PDB file of C-alpha atoms and ligand atoms in Angstrom:
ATOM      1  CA  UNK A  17    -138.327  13.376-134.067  1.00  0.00           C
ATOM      2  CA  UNK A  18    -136.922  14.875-137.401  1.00  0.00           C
ATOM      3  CA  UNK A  19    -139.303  15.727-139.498  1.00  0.00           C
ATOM      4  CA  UNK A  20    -139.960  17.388-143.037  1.00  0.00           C
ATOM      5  CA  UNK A  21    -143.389  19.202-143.879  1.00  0.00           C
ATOM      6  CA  UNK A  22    -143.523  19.258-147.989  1.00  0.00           C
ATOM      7  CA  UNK A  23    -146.950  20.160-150.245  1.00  0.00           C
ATOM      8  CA  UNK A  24    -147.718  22.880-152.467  1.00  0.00           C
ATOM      9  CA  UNK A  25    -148.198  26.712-151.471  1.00  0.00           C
ATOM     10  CA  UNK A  26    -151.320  27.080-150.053  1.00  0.00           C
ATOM     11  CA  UNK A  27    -151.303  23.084-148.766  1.00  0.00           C
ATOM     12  CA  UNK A  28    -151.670  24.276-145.381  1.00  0.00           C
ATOM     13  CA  UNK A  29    -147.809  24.154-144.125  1.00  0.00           C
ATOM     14  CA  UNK A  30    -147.221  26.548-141.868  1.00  0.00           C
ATOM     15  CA  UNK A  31    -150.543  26.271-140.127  1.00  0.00           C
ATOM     16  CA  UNK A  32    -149.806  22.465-139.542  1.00  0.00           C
ATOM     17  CA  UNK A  33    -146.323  23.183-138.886  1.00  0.00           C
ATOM     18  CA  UNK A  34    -147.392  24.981-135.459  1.00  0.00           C
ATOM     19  CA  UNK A  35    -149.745  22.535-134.597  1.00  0.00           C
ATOM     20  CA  UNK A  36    -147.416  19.609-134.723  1.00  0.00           C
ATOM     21  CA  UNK A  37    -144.335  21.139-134.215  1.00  0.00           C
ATOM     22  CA  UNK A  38    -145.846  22.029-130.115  1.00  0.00           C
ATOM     23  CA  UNK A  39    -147.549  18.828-130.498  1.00  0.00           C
ATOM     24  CA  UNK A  40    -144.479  16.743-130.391  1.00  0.00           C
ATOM     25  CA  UNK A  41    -142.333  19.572-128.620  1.00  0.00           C
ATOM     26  CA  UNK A  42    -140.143  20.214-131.171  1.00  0.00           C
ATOM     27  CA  UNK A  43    -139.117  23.843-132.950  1.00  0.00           C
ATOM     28  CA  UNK A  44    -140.617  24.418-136.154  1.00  0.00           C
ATOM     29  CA  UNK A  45    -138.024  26.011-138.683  1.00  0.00           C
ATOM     30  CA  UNK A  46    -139.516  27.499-141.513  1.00  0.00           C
ATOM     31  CA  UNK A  47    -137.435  28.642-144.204  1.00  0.00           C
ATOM     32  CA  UNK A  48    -139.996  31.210-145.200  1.00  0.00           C
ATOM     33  CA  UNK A  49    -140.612  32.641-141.874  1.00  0.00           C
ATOM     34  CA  UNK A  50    -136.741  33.464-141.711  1.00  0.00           C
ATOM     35  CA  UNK A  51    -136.994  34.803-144.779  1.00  0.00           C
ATOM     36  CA  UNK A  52    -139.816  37.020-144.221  1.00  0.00           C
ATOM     37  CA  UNK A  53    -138.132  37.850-141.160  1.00  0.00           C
ATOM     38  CA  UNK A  54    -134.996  39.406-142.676  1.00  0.00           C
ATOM     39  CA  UNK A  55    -137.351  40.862-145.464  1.00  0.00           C
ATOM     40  CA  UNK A  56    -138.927  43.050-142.566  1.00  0.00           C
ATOM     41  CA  UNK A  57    -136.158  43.755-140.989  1.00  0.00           C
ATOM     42  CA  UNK A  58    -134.192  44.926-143.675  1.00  0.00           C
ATOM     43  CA  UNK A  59    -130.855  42.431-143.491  1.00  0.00           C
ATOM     44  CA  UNK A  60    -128.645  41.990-146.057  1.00  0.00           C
ATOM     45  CA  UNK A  61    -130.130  38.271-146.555  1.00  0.00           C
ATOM     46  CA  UNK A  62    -133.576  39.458-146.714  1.00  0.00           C
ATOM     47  CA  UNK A  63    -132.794  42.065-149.337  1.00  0.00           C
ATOM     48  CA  UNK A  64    -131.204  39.128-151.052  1.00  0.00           C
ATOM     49  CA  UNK A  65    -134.278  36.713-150.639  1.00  0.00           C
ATOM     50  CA  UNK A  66    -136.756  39.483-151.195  1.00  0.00           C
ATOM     51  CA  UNK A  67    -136.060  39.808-155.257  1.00  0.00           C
ATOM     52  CA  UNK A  68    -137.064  35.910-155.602  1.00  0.00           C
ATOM     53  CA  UNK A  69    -139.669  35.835-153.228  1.00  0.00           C
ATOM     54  CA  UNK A  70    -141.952  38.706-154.655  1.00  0.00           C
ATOM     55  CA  UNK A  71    -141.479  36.739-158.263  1.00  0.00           C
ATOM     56  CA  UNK A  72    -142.356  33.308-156.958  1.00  0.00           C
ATOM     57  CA  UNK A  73    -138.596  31.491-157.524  1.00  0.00           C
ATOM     58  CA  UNK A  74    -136.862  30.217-155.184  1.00  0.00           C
ATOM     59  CA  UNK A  75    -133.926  31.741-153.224  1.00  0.00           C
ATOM     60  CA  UNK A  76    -130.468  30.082-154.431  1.00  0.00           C
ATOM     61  CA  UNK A  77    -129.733  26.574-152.757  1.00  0.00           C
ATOM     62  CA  UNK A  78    -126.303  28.042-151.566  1.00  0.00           C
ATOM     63  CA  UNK A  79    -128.423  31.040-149.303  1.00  0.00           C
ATOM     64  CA  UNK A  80    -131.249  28.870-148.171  1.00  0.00           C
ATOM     65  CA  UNK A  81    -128.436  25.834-147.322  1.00  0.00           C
ATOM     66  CA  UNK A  82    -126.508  27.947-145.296  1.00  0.00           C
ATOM     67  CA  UNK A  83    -129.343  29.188-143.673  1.00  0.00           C
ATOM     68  CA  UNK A  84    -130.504  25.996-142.833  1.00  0.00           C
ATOM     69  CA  UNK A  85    -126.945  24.434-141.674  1.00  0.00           C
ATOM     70  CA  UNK A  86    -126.447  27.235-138.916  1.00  0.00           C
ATOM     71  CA  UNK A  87    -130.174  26.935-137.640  1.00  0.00           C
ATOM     72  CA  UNK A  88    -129.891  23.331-137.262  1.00  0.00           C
ATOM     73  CA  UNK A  89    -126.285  23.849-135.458  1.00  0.00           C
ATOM     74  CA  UNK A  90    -128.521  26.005-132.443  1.00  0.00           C
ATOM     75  CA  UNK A  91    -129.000  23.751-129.025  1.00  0.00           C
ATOM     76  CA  UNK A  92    -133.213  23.351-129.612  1.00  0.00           C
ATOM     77  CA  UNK A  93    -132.356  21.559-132.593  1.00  0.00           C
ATOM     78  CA  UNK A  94    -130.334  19.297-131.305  1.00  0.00           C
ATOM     79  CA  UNK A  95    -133.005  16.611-129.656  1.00  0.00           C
ATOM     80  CA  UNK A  96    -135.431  17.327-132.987  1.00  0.00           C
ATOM     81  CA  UNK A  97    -137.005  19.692-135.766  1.00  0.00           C
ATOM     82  CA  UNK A  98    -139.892  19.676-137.753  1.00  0.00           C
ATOM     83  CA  UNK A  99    -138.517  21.890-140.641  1.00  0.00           C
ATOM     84  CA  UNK A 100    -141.474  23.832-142.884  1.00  0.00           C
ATOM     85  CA  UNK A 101    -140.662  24.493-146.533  1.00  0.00           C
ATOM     86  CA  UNK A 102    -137.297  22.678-146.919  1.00  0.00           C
ATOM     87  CA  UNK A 103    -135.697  21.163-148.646  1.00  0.00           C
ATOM     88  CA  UNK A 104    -137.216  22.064-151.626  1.00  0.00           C
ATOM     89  CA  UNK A 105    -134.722  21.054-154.164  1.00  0.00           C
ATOM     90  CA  UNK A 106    -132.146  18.478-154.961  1.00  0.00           C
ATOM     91  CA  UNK A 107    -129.145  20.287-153.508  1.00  0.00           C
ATOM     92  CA  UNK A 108    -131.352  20.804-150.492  1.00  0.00           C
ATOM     93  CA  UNK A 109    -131.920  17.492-149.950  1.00  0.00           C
ATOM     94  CA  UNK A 110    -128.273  16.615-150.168  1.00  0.00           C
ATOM     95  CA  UNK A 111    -127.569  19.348-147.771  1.00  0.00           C
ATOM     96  CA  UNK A 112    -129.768  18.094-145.201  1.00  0.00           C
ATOM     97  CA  UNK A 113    -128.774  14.503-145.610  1.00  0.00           C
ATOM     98  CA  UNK A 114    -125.087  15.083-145.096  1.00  0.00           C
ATOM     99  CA  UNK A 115    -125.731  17.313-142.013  1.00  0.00           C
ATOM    100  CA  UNK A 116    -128.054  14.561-141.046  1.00  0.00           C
ATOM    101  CA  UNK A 117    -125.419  11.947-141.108  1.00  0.00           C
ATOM    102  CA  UNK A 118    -122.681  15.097-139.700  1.00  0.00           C
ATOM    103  CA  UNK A 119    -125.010  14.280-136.169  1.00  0.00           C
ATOM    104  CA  UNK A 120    -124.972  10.314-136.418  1.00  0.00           C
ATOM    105  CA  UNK A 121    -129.424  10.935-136.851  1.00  0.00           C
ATOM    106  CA  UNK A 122    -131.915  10.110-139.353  1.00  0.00           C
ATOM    107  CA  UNK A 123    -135.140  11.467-141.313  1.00  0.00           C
ATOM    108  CA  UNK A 124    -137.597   9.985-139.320  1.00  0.00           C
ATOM    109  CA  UNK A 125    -140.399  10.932-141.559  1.00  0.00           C
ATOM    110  CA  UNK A 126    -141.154  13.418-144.989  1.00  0.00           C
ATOM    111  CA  UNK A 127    -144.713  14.421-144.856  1.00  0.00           C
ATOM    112  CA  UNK A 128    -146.618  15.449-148.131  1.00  0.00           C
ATOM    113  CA  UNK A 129    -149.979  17.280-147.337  1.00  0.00           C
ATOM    114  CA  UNK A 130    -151.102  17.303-151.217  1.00  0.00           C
ATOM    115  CA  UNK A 131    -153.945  19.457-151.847  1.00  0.00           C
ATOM    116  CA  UNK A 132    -156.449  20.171-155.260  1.00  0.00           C
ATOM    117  CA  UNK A 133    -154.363  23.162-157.906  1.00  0.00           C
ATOM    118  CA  UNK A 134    -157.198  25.241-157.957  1.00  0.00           C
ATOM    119  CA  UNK A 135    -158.613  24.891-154.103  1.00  0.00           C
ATOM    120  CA  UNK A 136    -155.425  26.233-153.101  1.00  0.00           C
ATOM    121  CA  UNK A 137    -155.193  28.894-155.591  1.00  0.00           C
ATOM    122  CA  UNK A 138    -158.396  30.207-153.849  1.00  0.00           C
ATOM    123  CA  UNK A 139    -157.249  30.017-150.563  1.00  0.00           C
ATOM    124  CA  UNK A 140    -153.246  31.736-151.367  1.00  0.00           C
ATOM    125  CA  UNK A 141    -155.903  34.752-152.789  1.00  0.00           C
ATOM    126  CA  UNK A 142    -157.897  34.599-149.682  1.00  0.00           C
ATOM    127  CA  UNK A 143    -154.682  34.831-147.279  1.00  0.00           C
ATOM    128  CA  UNK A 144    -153.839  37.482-149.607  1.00  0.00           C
ATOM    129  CA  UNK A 145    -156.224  39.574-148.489  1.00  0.00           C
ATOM    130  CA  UNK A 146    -155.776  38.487-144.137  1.00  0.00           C
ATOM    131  CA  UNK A 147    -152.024  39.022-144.199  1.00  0.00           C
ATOM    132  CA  UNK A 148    -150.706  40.821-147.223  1.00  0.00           C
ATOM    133  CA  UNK A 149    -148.022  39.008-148.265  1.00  0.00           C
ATOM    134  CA  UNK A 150    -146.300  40.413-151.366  1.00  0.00           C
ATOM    135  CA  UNK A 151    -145.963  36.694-152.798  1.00  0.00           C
ATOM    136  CA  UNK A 152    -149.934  36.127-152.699  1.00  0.00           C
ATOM    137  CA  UNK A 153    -151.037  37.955-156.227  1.00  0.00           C
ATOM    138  CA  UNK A 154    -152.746  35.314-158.685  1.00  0.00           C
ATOM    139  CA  UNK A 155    -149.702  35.341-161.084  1.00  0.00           C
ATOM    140  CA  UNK A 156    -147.010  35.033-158.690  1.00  0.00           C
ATOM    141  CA  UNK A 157    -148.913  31.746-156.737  1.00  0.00           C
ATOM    142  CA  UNK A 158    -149.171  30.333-159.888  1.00  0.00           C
ATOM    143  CA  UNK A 159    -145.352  30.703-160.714  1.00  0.00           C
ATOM    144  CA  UNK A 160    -144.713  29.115-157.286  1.00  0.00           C
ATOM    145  CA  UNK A 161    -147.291  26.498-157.965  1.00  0.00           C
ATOM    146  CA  UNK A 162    -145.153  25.738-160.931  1.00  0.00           C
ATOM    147  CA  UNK A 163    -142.237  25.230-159.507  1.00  0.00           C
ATOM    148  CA  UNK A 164    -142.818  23.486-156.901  1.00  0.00           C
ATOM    149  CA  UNK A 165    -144.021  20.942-158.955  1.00  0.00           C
ATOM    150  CA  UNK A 166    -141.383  21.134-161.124  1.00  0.00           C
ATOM    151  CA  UNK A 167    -138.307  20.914-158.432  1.00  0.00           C
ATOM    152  CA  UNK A 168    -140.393  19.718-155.451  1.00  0.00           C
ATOM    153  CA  UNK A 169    -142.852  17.282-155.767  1.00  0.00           C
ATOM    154  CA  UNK A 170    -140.505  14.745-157.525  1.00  0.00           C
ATOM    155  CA  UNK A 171    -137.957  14.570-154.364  1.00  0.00           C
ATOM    156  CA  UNK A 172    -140.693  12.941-152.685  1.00  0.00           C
ATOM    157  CA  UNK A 173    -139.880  10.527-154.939  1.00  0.00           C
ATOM    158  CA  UNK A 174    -136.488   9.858-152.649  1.00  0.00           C
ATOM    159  CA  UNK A 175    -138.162   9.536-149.748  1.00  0.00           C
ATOM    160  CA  UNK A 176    -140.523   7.305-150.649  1.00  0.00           C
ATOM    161  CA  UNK A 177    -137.540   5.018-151.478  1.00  0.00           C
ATOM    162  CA  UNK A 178    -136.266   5.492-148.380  1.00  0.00           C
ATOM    163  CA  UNK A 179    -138.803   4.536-146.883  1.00  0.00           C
ATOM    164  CA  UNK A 180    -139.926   7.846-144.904  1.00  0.00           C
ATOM    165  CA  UNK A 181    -142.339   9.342-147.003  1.00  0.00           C
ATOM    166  CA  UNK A 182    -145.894   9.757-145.506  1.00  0.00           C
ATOM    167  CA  UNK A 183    -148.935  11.155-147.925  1.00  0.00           C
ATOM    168  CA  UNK A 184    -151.336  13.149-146.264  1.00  0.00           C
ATOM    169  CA  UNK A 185    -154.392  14.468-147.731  1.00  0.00           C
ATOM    170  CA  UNK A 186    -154.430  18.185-146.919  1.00  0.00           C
ATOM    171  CA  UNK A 187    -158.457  18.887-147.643  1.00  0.00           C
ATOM    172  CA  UNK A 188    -160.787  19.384-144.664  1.00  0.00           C
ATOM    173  CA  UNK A 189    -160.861  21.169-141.536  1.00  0.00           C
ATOM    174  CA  UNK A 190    -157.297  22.753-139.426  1.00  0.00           C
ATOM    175  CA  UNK A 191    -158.069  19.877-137.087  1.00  0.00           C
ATOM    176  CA  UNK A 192    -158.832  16.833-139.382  1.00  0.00           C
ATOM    177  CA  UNK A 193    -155.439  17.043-141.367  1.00  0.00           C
ATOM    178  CA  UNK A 194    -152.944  17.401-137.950  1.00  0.00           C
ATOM    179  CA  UNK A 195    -155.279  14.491-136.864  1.00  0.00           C
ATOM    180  CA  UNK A 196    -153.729  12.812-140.226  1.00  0.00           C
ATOM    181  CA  UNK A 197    -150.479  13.950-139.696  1.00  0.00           C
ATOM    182  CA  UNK A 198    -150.306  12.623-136.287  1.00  0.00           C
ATOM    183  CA  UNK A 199    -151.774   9.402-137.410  1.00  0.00           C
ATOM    184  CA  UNK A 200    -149.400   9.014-140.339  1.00  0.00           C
ATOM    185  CA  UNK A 201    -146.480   9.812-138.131  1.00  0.00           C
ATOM    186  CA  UNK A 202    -147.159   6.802-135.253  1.00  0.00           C
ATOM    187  CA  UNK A 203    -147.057   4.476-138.343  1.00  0.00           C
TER     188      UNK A 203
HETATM  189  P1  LIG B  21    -142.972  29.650-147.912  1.00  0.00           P
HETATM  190  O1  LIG B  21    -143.405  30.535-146.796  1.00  0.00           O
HETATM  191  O2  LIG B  21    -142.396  28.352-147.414  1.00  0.00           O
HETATM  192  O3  LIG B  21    -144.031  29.455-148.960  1.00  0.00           O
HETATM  193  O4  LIG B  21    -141.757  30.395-148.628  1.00  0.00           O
HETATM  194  C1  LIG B  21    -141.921  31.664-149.229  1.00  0.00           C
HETATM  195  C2  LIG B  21    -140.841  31.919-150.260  1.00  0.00           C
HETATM  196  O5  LIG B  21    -139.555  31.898-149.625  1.00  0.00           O
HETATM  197  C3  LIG B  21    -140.742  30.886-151.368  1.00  0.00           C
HETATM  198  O6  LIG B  21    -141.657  31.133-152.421  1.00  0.00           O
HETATM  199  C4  LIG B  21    -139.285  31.063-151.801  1.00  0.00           C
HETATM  200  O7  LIG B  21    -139.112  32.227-152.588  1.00  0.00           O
HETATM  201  C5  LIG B  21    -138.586  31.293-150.472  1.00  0.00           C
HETATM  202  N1  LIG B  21    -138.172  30.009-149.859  1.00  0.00           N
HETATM  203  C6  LIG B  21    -138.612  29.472-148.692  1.00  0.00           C
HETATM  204  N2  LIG B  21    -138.030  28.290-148.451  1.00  0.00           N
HETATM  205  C7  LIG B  21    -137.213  28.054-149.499  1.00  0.00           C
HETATM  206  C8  LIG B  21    -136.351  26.980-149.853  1.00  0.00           C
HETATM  207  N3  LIG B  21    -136.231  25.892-149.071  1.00  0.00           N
HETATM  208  N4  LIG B  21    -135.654  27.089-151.007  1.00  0.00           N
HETATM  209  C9  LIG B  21    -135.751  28.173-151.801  1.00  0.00           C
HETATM  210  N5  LIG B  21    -136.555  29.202-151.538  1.00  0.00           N
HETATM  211  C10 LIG B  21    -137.292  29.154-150.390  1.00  0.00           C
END
């Protein structure tokens, strides 16, 4: 399956990423992950990433696409992806539709997990204080909260005319929204 994981910072991606992604055997790409990645290890991409990250924005379309193109060129992509955090804007999603069509395949599904503003405000400043991520202080997840729902949120929008978009409520237990997300997917 090829799969898209979209929702606000703090929806709960990443967790239900790695649940779904073994779930259905197939590698979970997330954009931020590679980003952080290079961030820690000092590349010349992560130095690049690194001064929109820490201020909430996101990393220029041309970086992340490139990004994106070469990890979906690698042999575990090939059969399927469930990919975390992209696209996240219109150039994105053009991106990923031409290299889409590139391989003769389709989206077989866009899931939203949409969660409350302020519940996952509270949770970004609890993981904030687990994992120390630089991009976790109240002002900065509010800047990200902004803009993903000012470049985000409406290119669900073009999946839903496509017909691929699933809505998935992303409240309740680890276990009760990849229960959701499974359920929405066999639709
Ligand atoms: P995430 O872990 O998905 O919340 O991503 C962390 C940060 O990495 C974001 O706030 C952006 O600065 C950057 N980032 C990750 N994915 C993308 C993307 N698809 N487009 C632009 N920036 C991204």
């Amino acid at each position: 399956m090829r799969i898209v994981l979209m929702g606000p910072p703090g929806a709960g991606k990443g967790t239900q990423a790695t649940v779904i992604s073994q779930e259905l055997n197939i590698p979970h790409i997330s954009t931020g992950e590679i980003f952080r990645r290079n961030v820690g290890e000092g590349t010349e991409l992560g130095i690049q990433a690194k001064e929109y990250m820490d201020k909430g924005e996101y990393v220029p379309d041309s970086v992340v696409n490139a990004m994106v193109a070469d990890r979906l060129g690698q042999d575990d992509a090939a059969h399927g992806f469930l990919l975390d955090g992209y696209p996240r804007t219109a150039p994105q999603v053009a991106e990923l539709n031409g290299i889409l069509a590139d391989g003769g395949y389709e989206l077989d599904a866009a899931v939203e997990i949409t969660a409350d503003t302020e519940e996952v405000v509270q949770r970004l400043l609890k993981r904030a204080e687990v994992e120390g991520r630089a991009d976790d202080t109240e002002e900065v997840i509010r800047r990200r909260m902004e803009v993903y729902a000012a470049e985000t949120e409406p290119l669900t929008r073009l999946y839903a005319d496509q017909g691929v978009l699933r809505q998935v409520d992303g409240m309740g237990s680890v276990e009760e929204v990849s229960g959701r997300i499974l359920a929405a997917l066999r639709d």
